[in-house]
Short mmCIF file of C-alpha atoms and ligand atoms in Angstrom, two decimals:
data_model
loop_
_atom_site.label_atom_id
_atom_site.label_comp_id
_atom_site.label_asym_id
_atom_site.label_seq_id
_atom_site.Cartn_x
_atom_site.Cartn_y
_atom_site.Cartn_z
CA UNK A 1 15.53 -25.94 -0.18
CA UNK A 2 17.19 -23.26 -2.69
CA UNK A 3 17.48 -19.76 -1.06
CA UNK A 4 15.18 -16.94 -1.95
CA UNK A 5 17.25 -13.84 -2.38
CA UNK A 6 15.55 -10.56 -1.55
CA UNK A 7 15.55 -6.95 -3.05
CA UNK A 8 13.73 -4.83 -0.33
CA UNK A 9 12.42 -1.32 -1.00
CA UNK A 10 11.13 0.48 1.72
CA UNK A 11 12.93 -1.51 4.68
CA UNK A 12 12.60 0.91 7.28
CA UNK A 13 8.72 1.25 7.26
CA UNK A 14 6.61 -0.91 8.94
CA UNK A 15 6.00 -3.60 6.16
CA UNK A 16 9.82 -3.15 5.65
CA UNK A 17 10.54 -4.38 8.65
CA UNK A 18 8.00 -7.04 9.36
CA UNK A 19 10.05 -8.59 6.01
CA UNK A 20 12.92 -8.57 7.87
CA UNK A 21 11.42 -10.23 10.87
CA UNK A 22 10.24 -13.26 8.30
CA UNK A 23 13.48 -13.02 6.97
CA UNK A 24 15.33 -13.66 10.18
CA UNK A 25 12.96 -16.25 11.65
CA UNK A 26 14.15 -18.30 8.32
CA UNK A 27 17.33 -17.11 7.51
CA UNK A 28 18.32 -20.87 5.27
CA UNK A 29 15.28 -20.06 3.20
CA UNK A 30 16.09 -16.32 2.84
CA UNK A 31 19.00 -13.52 1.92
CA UNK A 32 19.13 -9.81 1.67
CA UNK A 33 21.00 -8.77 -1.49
CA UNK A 34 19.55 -4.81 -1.40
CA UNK A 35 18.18 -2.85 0.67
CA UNK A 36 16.45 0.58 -0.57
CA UNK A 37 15.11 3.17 2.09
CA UNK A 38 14.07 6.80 1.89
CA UNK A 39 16.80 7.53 4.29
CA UNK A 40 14.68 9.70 7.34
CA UNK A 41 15.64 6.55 9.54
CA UNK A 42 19.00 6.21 9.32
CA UNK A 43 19.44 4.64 12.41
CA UNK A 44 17.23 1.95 11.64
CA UNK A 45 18.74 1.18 7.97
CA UNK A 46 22.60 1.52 9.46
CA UNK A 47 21.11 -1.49 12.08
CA UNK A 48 19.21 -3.29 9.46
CA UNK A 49 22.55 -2.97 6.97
CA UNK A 50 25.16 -4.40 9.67
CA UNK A 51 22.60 -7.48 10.83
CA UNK A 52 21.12 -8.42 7.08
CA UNK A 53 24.50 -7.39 5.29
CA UNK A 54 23.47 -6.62 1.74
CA UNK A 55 25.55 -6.15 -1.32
CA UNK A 56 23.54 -3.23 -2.39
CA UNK A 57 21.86 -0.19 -0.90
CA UNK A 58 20.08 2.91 -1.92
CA UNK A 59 18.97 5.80 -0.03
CA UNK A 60 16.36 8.57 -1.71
CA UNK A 61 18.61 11.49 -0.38
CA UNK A 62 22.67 12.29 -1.01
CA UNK A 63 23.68 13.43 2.63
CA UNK A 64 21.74 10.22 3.95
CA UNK A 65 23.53 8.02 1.87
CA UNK A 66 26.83 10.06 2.38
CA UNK A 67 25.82 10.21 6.21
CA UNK A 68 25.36 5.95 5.87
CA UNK A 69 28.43 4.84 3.89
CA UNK A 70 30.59 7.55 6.97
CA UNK A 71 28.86 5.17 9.58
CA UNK A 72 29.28 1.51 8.12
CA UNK A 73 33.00 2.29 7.34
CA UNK A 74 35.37 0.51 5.91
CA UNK A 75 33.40 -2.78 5.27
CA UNK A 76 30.45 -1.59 3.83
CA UNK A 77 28.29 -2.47 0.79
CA UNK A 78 27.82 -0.62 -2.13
CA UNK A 79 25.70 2.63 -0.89
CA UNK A 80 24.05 4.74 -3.80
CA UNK A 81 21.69 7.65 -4.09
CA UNK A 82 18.48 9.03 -5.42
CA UNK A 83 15.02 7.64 -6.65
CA UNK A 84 16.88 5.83 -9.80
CA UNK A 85 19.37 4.17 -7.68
CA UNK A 86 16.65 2.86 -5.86
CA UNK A 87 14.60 1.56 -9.09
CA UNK A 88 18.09 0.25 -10.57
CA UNK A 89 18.09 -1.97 -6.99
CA UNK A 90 14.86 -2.97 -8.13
CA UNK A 91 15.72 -3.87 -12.16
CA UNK A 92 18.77 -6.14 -10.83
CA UNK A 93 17.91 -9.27 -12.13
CA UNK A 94 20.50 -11.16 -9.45
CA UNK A 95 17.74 -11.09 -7.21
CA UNK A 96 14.69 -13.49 -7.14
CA UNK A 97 12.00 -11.01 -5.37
CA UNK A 98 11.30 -7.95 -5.01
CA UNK A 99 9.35 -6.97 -2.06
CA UNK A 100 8.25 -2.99 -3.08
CA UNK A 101 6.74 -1.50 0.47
CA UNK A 102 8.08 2.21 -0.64
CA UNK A 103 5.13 4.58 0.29
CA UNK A 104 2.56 6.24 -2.52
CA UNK A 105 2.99 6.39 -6.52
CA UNK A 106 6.93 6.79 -5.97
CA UNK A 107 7.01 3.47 -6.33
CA UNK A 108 5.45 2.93 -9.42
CA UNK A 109 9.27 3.19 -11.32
CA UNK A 110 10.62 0.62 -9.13
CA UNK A 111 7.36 -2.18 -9.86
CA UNK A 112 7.84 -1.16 -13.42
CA UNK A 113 11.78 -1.79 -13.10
CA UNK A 114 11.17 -4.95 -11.55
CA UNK A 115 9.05 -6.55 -14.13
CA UNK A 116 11.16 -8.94 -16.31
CA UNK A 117 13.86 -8.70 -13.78
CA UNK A 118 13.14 -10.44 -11.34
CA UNK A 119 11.08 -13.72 -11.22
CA UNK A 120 8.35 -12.47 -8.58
CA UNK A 121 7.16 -8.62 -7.44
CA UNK A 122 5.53 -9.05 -4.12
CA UNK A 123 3.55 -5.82 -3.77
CA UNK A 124 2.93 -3.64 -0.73
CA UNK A 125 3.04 -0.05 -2.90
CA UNK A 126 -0.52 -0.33 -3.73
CA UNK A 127 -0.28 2.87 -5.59
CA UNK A 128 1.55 1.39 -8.11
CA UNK A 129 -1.64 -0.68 -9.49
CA UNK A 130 -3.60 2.81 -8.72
CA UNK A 131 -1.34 4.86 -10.56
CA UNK A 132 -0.50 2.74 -13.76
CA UNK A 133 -2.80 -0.36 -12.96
CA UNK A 134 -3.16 -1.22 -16.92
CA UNK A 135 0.50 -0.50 -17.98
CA UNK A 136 1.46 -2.63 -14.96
CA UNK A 137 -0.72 -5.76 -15.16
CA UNK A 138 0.12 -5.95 -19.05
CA UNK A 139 4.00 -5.59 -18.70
CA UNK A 140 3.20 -8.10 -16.25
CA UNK A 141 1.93 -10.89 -18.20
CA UNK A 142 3.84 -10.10 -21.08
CA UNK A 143 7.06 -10.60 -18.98
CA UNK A 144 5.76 -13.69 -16.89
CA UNK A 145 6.98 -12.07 -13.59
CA UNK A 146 5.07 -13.65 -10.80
CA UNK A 147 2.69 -10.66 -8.99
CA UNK A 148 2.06 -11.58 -4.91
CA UNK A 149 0.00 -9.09 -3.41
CA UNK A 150 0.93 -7.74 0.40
CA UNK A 151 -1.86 -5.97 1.29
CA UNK A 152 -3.66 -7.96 3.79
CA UNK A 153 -7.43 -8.11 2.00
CA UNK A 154 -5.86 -8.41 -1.44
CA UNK A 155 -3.31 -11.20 0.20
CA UNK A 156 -6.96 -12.82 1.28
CA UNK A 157 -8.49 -12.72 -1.89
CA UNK A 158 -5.78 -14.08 -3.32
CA UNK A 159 -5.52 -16.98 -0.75
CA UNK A 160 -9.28 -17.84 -1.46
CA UNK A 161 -8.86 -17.59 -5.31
CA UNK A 162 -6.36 -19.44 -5.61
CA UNK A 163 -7.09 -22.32 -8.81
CA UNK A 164 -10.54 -21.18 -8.78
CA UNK A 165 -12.53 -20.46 -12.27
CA UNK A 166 -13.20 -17.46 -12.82
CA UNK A 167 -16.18 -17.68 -14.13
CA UNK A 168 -17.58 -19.15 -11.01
CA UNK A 169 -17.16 -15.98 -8.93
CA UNK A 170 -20.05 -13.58 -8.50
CA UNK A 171 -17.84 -10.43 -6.63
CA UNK A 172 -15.08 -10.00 -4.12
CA UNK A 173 -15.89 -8.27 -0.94
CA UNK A 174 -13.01 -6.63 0.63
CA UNK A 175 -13.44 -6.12 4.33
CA UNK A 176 -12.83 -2.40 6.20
CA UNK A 177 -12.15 -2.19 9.96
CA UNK A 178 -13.63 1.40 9.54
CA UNK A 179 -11.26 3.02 11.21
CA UNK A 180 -10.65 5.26 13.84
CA UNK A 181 -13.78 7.47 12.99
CA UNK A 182 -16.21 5.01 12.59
CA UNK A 183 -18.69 6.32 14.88
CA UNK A 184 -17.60 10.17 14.54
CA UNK A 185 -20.25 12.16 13.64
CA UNK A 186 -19.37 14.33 9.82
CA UNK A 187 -18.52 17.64 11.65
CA UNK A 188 -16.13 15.86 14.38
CA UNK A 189 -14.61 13.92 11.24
CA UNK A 190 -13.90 17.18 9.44
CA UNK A 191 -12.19 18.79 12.34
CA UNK A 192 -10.10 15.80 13.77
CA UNK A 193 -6.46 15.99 15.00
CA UNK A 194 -3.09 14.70 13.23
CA UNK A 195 -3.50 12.68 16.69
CA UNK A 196 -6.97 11.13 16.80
CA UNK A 197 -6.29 10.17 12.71
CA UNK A 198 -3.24 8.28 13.29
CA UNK A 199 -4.74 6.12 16.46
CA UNK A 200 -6.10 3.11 14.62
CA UNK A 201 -8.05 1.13 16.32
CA UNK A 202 -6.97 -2.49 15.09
CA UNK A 203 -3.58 -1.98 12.72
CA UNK A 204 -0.20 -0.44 13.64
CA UNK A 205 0.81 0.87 10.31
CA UNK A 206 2.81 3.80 8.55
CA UNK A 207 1.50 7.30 9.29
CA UNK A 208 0.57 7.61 5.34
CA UNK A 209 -1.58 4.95 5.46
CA UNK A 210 -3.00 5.51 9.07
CA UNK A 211 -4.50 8.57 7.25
CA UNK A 212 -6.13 7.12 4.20
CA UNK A 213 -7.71 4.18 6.67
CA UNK A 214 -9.13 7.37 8.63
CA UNK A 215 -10.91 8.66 4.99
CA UNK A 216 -11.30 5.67 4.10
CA UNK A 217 -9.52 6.44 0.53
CA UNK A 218 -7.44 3.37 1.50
CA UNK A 219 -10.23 1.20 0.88
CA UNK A 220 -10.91 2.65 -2.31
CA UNK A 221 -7.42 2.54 -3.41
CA UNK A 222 -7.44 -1.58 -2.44
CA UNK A 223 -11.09 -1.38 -4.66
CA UNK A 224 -8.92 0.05 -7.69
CA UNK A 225 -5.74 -2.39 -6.49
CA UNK A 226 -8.03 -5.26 -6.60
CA UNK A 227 -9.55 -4.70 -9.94
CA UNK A 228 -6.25 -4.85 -11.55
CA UNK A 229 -4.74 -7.24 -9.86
CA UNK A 230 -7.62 -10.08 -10.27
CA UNK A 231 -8.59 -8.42 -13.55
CA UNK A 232 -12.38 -8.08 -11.87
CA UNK A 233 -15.11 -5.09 -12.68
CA UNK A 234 -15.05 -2.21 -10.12
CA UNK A 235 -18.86 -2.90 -10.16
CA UNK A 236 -18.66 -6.38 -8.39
CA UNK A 237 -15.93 -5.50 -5.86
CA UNK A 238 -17.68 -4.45 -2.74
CA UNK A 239 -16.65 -2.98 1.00
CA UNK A 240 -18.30 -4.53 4.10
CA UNK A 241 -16.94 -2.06 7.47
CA UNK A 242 -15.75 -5.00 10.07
CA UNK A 243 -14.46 -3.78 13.27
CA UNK A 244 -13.04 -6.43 14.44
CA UNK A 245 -10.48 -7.03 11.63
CA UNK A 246 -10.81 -10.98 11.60
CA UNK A 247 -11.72 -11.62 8.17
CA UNK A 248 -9.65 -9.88 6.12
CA UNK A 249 -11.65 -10.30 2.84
CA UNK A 250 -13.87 -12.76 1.45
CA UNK A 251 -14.45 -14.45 -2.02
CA UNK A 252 -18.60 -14.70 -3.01
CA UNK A 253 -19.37 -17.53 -6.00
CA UNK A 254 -22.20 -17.39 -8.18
CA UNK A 255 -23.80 -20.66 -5.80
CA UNK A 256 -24.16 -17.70 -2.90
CA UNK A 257 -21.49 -20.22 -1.47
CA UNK A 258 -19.19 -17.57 1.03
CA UNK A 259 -14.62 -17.91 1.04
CA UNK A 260 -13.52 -15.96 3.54
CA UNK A 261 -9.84 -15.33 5.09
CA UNK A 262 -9.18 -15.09 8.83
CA UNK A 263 -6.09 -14.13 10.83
CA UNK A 264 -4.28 -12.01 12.57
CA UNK A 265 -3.85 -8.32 12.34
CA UNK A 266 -0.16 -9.01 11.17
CA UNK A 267 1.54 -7.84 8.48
CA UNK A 268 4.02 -10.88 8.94
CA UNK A 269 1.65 -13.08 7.53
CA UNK A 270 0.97 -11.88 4.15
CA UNK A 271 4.63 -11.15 3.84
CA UNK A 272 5.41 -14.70 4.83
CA UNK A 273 2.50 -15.93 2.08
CA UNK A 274 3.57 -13.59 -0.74
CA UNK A 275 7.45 -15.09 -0.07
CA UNK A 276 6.71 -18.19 0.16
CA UNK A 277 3.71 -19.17 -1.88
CA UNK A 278 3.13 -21.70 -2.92
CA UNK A 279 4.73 -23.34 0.04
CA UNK A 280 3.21 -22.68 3.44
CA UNK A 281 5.85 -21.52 6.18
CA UNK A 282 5.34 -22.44 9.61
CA UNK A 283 4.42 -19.32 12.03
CA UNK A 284 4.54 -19.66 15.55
CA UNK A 285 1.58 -19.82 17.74
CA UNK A 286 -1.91 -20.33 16.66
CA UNK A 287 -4.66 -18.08 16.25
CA UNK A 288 -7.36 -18.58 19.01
CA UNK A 289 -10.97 -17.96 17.56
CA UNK A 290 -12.61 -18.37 21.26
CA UNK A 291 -10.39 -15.42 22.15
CA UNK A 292 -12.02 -13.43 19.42
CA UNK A 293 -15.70 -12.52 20.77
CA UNK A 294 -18.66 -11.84 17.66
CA UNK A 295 -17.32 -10.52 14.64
CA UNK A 296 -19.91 -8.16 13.22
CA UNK A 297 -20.61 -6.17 9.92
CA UNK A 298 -21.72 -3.33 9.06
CA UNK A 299 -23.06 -1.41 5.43
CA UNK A 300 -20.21 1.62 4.50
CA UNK A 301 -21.60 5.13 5.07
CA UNK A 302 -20.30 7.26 1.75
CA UNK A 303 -21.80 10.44 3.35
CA UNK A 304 -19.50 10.38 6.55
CA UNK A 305 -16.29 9.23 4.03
CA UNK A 306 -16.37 10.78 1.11
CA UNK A 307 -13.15 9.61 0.08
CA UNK A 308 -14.65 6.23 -0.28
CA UNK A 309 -16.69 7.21 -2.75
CA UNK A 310 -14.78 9.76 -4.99
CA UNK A 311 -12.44 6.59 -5.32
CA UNK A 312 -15.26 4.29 -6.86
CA UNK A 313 -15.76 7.10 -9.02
CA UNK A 314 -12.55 7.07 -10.10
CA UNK A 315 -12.11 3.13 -10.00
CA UNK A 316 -15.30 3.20 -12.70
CA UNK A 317 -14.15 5.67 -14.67
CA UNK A 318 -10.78 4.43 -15.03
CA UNK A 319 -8.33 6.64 -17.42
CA UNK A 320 -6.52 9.18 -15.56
CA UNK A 321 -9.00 9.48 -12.59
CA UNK A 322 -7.26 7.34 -10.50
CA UNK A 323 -4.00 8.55 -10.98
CA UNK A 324 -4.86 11.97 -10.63
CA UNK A 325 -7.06 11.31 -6.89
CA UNK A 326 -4.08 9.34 -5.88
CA UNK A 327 -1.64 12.33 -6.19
CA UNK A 328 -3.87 14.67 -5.23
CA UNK A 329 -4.45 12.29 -2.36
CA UNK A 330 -0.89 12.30 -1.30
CA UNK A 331 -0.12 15.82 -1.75
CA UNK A 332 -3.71 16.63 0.93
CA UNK A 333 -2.68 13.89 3.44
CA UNK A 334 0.83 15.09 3.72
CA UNK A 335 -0.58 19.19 4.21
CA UNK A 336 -2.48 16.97 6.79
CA UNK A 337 0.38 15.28 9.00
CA UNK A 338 2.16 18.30 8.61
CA UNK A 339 -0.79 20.59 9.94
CA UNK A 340 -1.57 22.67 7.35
CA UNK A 341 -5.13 21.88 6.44
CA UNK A 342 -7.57 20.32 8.44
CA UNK A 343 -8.91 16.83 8.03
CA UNK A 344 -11.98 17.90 6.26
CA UNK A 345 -10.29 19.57 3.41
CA UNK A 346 -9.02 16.12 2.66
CA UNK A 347 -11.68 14.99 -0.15
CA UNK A 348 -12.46 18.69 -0.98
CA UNK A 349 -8.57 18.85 -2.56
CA UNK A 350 -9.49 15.36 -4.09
CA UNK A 351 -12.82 16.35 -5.81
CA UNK A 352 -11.42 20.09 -6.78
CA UNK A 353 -7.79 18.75 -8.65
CA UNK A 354 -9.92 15.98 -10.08
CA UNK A 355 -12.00 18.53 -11.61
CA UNK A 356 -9.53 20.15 -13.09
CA UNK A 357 -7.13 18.22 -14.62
CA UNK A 358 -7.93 17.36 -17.76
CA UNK A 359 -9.24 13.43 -18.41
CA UNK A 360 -7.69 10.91 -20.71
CA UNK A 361 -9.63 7.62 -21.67
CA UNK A 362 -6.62 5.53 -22.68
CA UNK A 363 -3.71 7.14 -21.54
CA UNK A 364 -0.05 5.64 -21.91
CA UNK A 365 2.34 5.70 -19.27
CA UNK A 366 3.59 8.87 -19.84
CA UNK A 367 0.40 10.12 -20.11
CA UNK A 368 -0.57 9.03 -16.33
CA UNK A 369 3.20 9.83 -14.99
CA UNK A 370 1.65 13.63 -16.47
CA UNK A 371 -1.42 13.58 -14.94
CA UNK A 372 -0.04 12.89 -11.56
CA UNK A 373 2.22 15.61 -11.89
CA UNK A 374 0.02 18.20 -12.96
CA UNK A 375 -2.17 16.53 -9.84
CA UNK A 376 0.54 17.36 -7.90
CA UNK A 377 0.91 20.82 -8.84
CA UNK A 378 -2.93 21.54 -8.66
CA UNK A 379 -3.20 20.02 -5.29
CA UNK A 380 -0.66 21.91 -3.98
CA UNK A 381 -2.17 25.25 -4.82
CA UNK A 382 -5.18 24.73 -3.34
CA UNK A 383 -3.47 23.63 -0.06
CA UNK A 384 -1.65 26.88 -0.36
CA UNK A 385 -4.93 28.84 -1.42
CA UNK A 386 -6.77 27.22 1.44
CA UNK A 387 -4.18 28.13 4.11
CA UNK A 388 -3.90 32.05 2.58
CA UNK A 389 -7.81 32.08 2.84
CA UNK A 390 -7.72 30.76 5.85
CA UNK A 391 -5.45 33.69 7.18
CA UNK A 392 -7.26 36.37 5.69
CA UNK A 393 -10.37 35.22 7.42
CA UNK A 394 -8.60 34.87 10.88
CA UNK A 395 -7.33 38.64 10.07
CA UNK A 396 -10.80 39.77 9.59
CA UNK A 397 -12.87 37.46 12.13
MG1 MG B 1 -5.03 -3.27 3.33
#
């Protein structure tokens, strides 16, 4: 067995270091060359660095990589800093894979940077395919880099498509656990807590994406990450709520004959397929179905989220749209975590910036890398509006 070296972006989140964990359980199979991190867990990375030893690391911020190179000494790898050290860790074609779990459309340069570079991207920065889906997927088969999905429906999808036709498949239902609001009425959704948000009820994941599961925007976002990636209409992807987060998507062919995925709720397996694939690698334990109770379904409810559907909106009117909701998204979610607008102003930010900044049919990369800035900017004044409007009526009321 030749070893699989490994650039990883985004070690010290969670799909970061459930990598590491396959990594370790199978450490003839795999090596760390790089390690990129935004450099808030230090402690982490400086523990990750000395067990996984790397030739290369990259931290988002100069004092955290000045702070990491003081603490590794005198034997310590190569430590370098800012965004474009992180996407030249990503274009260093000494590496076979790149596993991309960096958080939002900040990873978009290192996927692009990756592409021709390495021999396989496997994807956890959804965003990415949100952001620049087209340019992506193109540069993609142009280059003949291999594209292995992480996310855990998309990782399904692509488990029950695999050597399929595709002119055999009638649509591609993506499963939602429905998250921690599920049965919230609209007016306790729109008032929620940083707390109640983040307390999913079947996933342990990043506080980002804790958020968008509560909106529901991540779905959409895996609607617009799945048309890209398996080149499929927006039209014939649909979202089934499933509480019990079993299935974790399901394949439907034109016979009315059902694929479906099952597993656990962890990340370690998709990471282990997307490394590995085609192989299989062996996982310990089994996954007991009798231990599972009914799994049930349930329709969506756009009213309740409507997150969910400004992002099909987006997904079918492709250009810019989905760039743009995607920054505006992050710029809202983060006001969010850090307490600045309540939950329900969420999609309100989404709807208003999408509004407003201006649509592009075809646009080229630079085109979308300026419509998620000017997202950017235009979400962040109406958080800023919101909050100053919100004084003023405190002052009065
Ligand atoms: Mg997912």
């Amino acid at each position: 067995m030749s070893v699989t070296t490994i650039t990883l972006l985004g070690s010290t989140g969670s799909i970061g270091r459930s990598t590491l964990d396959v990594v370790r359980d199978d450490p003839r199979r795999f090596r760390v060359a790089a390690l990129g991190a935004g450099g808030n867990d230090l402690d982490t990375l400086e523990r990750q660095v000395r067990e996984f030893s790397p030739r290369r690391v990259a931290v988002a911020g100069e004092a955290a990589a000045e702070e990491l190179s003081r603490r590794l000494g005198r034997r310590r790898p190569e430590v370098a800093a800012g965004p474009d050290a992180i996407a030249a860790l990503a274009a260093d074609n000494s590496s076979d894979c790149l596993v991309n779990a960096i958080v939002g459309a900040a990873g978009l340069g290192s996927t692009l940077a990756a592409i021709g570079a390495v021999k396989r991207i496997c994807l956890a920065n959804k965003e990415s395919l949100v952001a620049a889906g087209t340019v992506v997927m193109d540069r993609i088969e142009r280059e003949g880099t291999e594209l292995i999905p992480i996310d855990s429906e998309h990782s399904a999808l692509h488990q029950c498509l695999d050597g399929r036709k595709r002119e055999g498949i009638a649509r591609l239902v993506l499963t939602a656990s429905g998250g921690p609001f599920r049965k919230l009425s609209a007016a306790s959704i729109a008032s929620a807590s940083v707390g109640d948000a983040l307390a999913h009820p079947t996933w342990k994941m990043g506080r980002k994406i804790s958020i968008d599961s509560a909106t529901l925007m991540n779905k959409g976002l895996e609607v617009i990450e799945a048309m890209h990636l398996f080149r499929f209409p927006a039209d014939r992807i649909d979202v089934v709520i499933h509480p019990e987060s079993v299935i974790h998507s399901m394949v439907e062919f034109n016979d009315g004959s059902i694929l479906a995925q099952l597993g656990e709720t962890d990340m370690r397996h998709p990471v282990r397929y997307a490394l590995s694939y085609p192989e299989r690698m062996s996982a310990r334990g089994s996954f007991d179905l009798t231990a599972m109770g009914p799994l049930t379904f349930e329709a969506v409810d756009k009213k309740r989220f409507p997150c969910l559907a400004i992002a099909l909106d987006a997904a079918r009117k492709g250009g810019t749209a989905p760039a743009v909701m995607n920054a505006a998204n992050e710029v809202a979610v983060g006001a969010f975590l850090e307490e600045t607008i309540p939950f329900g102003a969420i999609p309100t930010i989404i709807r208003d910036t999408l509004g407003v900044v201006p649509f592009i049919e075809s646009p080229t990369l630079d085109d979308l890398l300026g419509a998620d800035l000017a997202a950017r900017a235009e979400a962040d004044r109406r958080v800023k509006n919101g909050v100053e409007e919100e004084a003023v009526r405190r002052r009065k009321g």
